[in-house]
Coordinates of N, CA and C in Angstrom, one line a residue:
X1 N 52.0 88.6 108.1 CA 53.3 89.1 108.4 C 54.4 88.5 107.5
X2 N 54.3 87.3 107.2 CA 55.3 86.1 106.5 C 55.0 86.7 105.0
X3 N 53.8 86.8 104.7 CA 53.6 87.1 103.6 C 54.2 89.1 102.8
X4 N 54.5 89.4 104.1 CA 55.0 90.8 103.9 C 56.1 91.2 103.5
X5 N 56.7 90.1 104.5 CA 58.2 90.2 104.4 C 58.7 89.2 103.5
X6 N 57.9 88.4 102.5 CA 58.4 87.5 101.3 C 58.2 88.9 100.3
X7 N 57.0 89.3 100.2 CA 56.9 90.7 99.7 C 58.4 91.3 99.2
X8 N 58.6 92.1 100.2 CA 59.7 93.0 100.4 C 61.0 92.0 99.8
X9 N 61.6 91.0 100.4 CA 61.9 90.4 99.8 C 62.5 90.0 98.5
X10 N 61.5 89.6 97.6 CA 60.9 89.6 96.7 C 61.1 90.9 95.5
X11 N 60.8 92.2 96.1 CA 61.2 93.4 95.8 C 62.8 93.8 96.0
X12 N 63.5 93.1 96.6 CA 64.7 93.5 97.0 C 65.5 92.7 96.1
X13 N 65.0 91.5 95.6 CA 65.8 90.6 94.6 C 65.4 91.1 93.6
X14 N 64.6 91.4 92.4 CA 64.5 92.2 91.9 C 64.4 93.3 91.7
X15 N 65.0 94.2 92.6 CA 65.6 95.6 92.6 C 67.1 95.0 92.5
X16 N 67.8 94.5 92.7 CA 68.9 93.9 92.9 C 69.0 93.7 91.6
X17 N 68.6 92.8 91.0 CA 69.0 91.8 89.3 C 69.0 93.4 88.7
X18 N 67.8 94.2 88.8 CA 68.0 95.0 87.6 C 68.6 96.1 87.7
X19 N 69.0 96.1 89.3 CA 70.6 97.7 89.3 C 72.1 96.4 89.1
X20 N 71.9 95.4 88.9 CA 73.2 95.0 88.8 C 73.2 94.0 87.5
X21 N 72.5 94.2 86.5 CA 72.4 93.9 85.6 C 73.4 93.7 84.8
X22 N 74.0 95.0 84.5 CA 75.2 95.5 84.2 C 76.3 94.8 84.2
X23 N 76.4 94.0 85.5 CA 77.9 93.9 85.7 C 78.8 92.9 85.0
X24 N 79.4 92.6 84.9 CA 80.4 91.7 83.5 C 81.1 90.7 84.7
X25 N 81.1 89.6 84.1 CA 81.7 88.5 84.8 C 83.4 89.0 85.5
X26 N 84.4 89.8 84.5 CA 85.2 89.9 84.8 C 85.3 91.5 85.5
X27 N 84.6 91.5 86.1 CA 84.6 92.8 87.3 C 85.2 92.6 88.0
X28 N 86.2 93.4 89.1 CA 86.3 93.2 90.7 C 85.3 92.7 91.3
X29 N 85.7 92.0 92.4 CA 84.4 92.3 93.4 C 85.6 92.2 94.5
X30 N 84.8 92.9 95.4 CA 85.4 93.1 96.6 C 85.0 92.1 97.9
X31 N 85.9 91.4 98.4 CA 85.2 90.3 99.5 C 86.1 90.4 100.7
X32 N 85.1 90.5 101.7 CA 85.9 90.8 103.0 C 86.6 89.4 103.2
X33 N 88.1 89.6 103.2 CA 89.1 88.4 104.1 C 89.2 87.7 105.5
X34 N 89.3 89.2 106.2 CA 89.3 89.2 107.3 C 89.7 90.6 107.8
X35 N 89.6 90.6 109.0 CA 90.1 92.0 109.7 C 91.5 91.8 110.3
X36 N 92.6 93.0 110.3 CA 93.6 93.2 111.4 C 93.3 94.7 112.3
X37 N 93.2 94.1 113.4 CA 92.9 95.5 114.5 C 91.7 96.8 114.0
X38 N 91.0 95.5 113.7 CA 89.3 96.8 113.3 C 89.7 97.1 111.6
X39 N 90.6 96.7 111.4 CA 91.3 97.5 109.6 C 90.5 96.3 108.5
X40 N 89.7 96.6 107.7 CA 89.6 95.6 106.6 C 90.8 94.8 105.7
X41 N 90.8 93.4 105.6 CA 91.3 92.9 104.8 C 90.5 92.6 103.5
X42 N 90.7 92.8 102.0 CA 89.8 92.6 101.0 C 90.5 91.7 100.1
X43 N 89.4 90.6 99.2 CA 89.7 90.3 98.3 C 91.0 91.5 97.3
X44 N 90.6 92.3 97.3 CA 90.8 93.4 96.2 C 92.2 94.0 96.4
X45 N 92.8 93.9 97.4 CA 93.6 94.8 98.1 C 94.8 93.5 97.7
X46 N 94.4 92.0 98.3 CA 95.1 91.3 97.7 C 95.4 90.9 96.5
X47 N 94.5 91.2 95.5 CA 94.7 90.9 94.4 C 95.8 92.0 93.5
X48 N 95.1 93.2 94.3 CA 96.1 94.1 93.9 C 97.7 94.2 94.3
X49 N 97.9 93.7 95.5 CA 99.5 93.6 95.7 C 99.9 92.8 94.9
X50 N 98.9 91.3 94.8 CA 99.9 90.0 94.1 C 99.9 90.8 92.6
X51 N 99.3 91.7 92.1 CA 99.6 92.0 91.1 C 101.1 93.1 91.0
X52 N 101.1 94.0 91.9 CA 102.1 94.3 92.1 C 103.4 93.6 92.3
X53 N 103.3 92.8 92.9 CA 104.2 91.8 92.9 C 105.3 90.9 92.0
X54 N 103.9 90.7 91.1 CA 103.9 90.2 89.9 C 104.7 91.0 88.4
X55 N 104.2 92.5 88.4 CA 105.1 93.0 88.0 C 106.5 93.1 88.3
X56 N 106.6 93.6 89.4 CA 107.8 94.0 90.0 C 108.9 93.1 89.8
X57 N 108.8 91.7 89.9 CA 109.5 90.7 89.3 C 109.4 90.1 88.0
X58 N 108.4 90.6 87.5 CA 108.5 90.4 85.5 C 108.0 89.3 85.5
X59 N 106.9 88.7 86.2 CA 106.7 87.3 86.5 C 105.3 87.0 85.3
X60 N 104.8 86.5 84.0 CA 103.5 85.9 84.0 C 102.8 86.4 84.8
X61 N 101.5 87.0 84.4 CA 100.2 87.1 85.3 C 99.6 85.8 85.1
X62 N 99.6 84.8 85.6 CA 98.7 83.7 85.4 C 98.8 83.1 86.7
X63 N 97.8 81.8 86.6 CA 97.2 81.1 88.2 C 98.5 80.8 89.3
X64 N 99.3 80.2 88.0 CA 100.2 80.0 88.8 C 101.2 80.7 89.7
X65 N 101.7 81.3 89.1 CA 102.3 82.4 89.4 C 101.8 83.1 90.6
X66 N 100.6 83.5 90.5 CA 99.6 84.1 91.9 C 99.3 83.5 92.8
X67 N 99.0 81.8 92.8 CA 99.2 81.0 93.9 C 100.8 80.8 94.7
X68 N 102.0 81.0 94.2 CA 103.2 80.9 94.3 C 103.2 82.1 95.3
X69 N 102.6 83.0 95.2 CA 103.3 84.7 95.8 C 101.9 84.8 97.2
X70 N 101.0 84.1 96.7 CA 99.9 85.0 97.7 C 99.6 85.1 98.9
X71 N 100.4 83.9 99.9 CA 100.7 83.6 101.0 C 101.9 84.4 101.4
X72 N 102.5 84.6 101.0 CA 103.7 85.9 101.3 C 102.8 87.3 101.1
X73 N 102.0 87.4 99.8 CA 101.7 88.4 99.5 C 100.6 89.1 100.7
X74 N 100.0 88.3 101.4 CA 99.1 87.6 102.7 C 99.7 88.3 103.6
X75 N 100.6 87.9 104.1 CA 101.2 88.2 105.2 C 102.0 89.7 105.1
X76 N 102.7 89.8 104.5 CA 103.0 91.9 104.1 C 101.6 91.9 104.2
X77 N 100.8 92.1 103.4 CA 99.5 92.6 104.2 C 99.0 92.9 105.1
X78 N 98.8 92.0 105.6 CA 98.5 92.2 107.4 C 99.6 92.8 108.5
X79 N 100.8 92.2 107.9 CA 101.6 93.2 108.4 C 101.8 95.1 108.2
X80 N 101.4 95.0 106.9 CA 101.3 96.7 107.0 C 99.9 97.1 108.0
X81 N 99.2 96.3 108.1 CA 98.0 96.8 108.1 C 98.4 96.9 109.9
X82 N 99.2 96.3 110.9 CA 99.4 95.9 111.9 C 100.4 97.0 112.2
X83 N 101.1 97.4 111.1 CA 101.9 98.5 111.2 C 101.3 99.7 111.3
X84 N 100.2 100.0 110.3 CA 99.4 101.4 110.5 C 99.0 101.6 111.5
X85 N 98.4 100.5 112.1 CA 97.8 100.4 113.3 C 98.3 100.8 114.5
X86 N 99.8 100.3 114.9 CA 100.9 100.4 115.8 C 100.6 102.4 115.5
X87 N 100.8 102.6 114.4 CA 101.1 104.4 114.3 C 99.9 105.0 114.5
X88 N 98.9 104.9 114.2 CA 97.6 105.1 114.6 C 97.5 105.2 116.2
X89 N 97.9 104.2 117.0 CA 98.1 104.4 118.4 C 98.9 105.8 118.9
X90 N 100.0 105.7 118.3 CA 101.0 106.5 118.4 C 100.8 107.9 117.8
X91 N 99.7 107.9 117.2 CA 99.5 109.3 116.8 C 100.2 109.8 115.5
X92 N 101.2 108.7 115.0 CA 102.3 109.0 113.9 C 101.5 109.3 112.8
X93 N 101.9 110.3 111.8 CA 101.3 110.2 110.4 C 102.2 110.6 109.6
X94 N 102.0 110.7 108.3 CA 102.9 110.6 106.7 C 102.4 111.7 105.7
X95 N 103.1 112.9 105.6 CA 102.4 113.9 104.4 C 102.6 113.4 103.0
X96 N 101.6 114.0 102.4 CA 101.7 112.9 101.2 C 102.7 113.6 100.7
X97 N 103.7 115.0 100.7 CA 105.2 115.0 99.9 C 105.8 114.0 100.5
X98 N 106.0 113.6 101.7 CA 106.7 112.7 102.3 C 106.7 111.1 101.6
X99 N 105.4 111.0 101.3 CA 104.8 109.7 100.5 C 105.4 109.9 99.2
X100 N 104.9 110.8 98.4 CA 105.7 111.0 96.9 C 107.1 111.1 96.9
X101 N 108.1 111.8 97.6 CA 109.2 111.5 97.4 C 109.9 110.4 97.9
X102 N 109.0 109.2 99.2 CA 109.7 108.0 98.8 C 109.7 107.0 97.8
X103 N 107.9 107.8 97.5 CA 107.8 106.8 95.8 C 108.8 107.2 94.7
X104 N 109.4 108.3 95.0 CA 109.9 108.9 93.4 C 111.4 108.0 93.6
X105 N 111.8 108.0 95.1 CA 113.2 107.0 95.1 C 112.9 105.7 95.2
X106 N 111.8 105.3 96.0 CA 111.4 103.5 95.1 C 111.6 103.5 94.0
X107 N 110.9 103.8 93.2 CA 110.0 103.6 91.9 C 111.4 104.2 91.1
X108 N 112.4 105.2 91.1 CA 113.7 105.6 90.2 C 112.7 106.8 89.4
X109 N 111.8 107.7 89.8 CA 111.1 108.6 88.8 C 111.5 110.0 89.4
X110 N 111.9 110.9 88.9 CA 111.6 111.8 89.2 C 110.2 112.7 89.8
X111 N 110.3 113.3 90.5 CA 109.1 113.8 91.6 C 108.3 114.3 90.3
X112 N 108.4 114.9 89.6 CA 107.9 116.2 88.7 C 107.2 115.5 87.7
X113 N 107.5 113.7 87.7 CA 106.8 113.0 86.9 C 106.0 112.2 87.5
X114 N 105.1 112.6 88.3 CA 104.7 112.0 89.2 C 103.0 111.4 88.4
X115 N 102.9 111.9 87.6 CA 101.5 112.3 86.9 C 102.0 111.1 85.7
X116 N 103.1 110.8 85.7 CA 103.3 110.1 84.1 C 103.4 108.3 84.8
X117 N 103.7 108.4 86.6 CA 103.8 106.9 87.4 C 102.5 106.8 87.5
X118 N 101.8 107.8 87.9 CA 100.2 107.4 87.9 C 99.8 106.8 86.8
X119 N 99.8 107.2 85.5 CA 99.4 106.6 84.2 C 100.3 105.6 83.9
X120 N 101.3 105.1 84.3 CA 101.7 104.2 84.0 C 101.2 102.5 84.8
X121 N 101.2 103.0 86.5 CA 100.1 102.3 87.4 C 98.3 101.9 86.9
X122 N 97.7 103.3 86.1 CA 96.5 102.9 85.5 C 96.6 101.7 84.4
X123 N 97.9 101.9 83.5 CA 98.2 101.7 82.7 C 98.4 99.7 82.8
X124 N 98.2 99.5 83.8 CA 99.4 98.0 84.3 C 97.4 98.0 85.1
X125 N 97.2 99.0 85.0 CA 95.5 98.1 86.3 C 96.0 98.1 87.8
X126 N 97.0 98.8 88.0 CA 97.2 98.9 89.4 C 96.5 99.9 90.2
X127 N 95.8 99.9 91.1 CA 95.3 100.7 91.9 C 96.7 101.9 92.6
X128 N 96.7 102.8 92.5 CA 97.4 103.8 93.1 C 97.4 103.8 94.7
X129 N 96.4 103.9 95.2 CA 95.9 103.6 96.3 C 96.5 102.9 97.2
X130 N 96.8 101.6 96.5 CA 97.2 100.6 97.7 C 98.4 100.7 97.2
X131 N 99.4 101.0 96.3 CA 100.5 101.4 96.2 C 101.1 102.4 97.2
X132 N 100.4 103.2 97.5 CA 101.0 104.4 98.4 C 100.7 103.8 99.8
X133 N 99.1 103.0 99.9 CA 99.1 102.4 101.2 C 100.3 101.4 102.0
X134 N 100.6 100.8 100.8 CA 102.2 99.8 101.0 C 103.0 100.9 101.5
X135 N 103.7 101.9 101.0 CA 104.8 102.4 101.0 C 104.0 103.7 102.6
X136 N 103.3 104.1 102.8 CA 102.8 104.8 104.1 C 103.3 103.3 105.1
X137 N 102.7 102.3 104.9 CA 102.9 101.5 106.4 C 104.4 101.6 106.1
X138 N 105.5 101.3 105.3 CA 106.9 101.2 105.2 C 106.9 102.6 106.4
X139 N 106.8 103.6 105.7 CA 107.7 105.0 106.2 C 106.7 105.1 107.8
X140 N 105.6 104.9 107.6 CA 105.3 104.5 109.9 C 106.0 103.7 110.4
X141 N 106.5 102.8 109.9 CA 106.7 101.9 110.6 C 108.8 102.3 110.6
X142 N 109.3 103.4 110.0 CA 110.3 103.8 109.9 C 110.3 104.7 111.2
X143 N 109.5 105.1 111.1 CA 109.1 106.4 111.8 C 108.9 105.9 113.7
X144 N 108.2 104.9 113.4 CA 107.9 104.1 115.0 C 109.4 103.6 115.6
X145 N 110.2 102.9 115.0 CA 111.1 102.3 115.3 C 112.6 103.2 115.1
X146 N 112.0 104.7 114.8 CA 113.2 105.5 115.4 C 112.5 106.4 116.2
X147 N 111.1 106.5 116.3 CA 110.8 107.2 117.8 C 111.4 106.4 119.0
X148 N 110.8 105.2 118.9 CA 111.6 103.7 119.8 C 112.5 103.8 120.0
X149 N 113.8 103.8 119.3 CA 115.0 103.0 119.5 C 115.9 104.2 119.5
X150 N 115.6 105.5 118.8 CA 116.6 106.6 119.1 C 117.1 107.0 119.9
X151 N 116.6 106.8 121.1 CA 117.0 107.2 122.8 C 118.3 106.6 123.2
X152 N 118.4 105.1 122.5 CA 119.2 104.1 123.0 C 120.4 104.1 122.5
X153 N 120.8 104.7 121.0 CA 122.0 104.9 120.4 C 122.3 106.1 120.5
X154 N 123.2 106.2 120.8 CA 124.6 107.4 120.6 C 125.7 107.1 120.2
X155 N 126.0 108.2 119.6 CA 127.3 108.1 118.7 C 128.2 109.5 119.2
X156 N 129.7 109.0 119.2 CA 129.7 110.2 120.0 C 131.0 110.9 118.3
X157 N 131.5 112.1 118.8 CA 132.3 112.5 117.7 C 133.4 111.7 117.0
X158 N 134.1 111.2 118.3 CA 135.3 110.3 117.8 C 134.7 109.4 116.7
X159 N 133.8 108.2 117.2 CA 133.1 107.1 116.6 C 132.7 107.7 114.9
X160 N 132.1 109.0 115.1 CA 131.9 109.4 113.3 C 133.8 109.7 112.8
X161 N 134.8 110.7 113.4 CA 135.5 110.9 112.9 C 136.4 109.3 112.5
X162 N 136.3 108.5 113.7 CA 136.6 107.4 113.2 C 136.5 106.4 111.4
X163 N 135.3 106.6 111.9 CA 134.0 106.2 110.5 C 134.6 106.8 109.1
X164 N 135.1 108.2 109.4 CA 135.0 108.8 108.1 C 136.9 108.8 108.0
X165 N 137.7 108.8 109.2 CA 139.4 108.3 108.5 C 139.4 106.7 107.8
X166 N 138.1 106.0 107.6 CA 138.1 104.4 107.8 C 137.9 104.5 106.1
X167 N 136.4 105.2 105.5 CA 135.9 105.4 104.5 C 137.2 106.1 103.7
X168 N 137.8 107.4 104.2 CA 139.1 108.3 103.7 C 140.1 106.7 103.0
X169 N 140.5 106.0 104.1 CA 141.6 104.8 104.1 C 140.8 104.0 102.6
X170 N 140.1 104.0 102.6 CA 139.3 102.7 101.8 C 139.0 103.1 100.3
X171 N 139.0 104.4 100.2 CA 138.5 105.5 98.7 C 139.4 104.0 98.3
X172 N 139.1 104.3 97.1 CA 139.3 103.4 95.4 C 139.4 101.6 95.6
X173 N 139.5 101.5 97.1 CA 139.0 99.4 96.9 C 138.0 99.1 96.7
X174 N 138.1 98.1 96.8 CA 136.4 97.2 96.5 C 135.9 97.1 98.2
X175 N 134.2 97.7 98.1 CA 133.9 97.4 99.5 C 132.5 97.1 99.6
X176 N 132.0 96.4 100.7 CA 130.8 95.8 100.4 C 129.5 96.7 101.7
X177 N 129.1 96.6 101.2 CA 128.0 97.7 102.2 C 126.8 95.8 102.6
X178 N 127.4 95.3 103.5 CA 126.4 94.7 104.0 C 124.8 94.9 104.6
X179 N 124.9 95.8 105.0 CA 123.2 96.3 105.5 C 122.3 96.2 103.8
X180 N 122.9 96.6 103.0 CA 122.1 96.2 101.9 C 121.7 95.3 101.2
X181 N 122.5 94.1 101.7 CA 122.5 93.0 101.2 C 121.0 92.0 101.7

């Protein structure tokens, strides 16, 4: 029986060496991190944000730099991933025009070039994929927290006409939009 299953074995490591023969030191590989709420966490997925990351702020791709971000880059992670999840309960979902035209106002592209941000994404080694997956947990998690909390604010007409004699008063000074800050 011992002898059977060194056998098989045996056969499996060498089926193994010569379908992966191929593969080049500098491949992906994909390694499970850990899980949030049943959801995979991957090597891959992180490497791919911190690379996003990385662009986004014009930073060096090098060790350093990736060690500096990847504990932040960590945690958004699991947070989106905690976020899908929350909408997943809730039944919420995201059409992908809905998805493309936030990316076209993230990103500053026009919708109609949507084909020229994908080759620009190939173009950088960014997965597409986890790009839109970032920006889907953003817009559920928009979407959760004004099914939530909508109930609870009212505004009544005065309060807007107020709002808009206030903005009228203010045309040509200097003014600061703190929520953006």
């Amino acid at each position: 029986m011992t002898c059977k299953i060194v056998k098989i074995f045996c056969k499996f490591i060498i089926f193994f060496i010569v379908t992966f023969n191929h593969i080049k030191a500098n491949d992906e590989f994909e390694l499970l991190i850990g899980t949030v709420d049943e959801q995979a966490v991957t090597s891959y997925e992180l490497n791919q944000r911190i690379k996003i990351l990385i662009n986004t702020l014009q930073l060096d791709d090098n060790i350093d730099n990736r060690d500096k971000v990847r504990t932040s880059v960590l945690d958004k992670l699991i947070e989106d991933k905690l976020k899908i999840s929350e909408a997943k309960k809730l039944q919420l979902s995201i059409q992908d025009s809905e998805l493309d035209i936030f990316l076209s106002n993230v990103f500053q592209f026009p919708i109609e070039k949507k084909k020229e941000f994908s080759d620009f994404l190939s173009k950088k080694k960014i997965d597409e994929d986890i790009v839109r997956e970032q920006a889907r947990a953003e817009l559920l998690w928009n979407r959760i927290i004004t099914q939530r909390f909508s109930g609870f604010i009212t505004v009544s007409q005065l309060e807007i006409n107020e709002e808009i004699e206030l903005y009228k008063n203010n045309r040509g000074s200097v003014q600061f939009n703190f929520s953006e800050i």
